[in-house]
């Protein structure tokens, strides 16, 4: 189960909760089930982060492969230029093509990296909001307990 599914289940648990008499904004939920869901979230967070790291690793690997490929093209173009001095136009085209490919690879890598960073940031923002809401609820409950003493 992924985090989104777990959060959906938490929403369902809250939707099915029974209201507390004389307190319309409060509800009773199955605490044990909620704790299970929270533990599931904790167990799944590293998976989401691992996936993001894998995406980042793939971006870097793709970038290195593209650079190596582009360097290979440039190297071959330079060798060809030495062999065919009279055909400068061909050499220039090959270098231009290699440089264009390298620029495209760097651009694509940058786009992928931005997408990965945006994805990770979004996930972390969601988690931060989720835990902040939970913390606020804990603080409210504590304050309520302290008022009832």
PDB file of C-alpha atoms in Angstrom, residues 3 44-55 119-120 123-124 127:
ATOM      1  CA  UNK A   3       1.135   6.583   1.190  1.00  0.00           C
ATOM      2  CA  UNK A  44       6.150   3.672   3.329  1.00  0.00           C
ATOM      3  CA  UNK A  45       7.867   7.052   3.562  1.00  0.00           C
ATOM      4  CA  UNK A  46      11.322   5.597   2.972  1.00  0.00           C
ATOM      5  CA  UNK A  47       9.995   3.807  -0.123  1.00  0.00           C
ATOM      6  CA  UNK A  48       8.828   7.112  -1.592  1.00  0.00           C
ATOM      7  CA  UNK A  49      12.165   8.705  -0.822  1.00  0.00           C
ATOM      8  CA  UNK A  50      14.024   5.675  -2.208  1.00  0.00           C
ATOM      9  CA  UNK A  51      12.032   5.997  -5.409  1.00  0.00           C
ATOM     10  CA  UNK A  52      12.924   9.675  -5.644  1.00  0.00           C
ATOM     11  CA  UNK A  53      16.588   8.833  -5.098  1.00  0.00           C
ATOM     12  CA  UNK A  54      16.398   6.178  -7.804  1.00  0.00           C
ATOM     13  CA  UNK A  55      14.916   8.728 -10.174  1.00  0.00           C
ATOM     14  CA  UNK A 119       8.267  15.634  -6.830  1.00  0.00           C
ATOM     15  CA  UNK A 120      10.348  15.153  -3.685  1.00  0.00           C
ATOM     16  CA  UNK A 123       5.903  14.766  -1.155  1.00  0.00           C
ATOM     17  CA  UNK A 124       7.832  16.324   1.704  1.00  0.00           C
ATOM     18  CA  UNK A 127       4.190  14.923   4.794  1.00  0.00           C
TER      19      UNK A 127
END
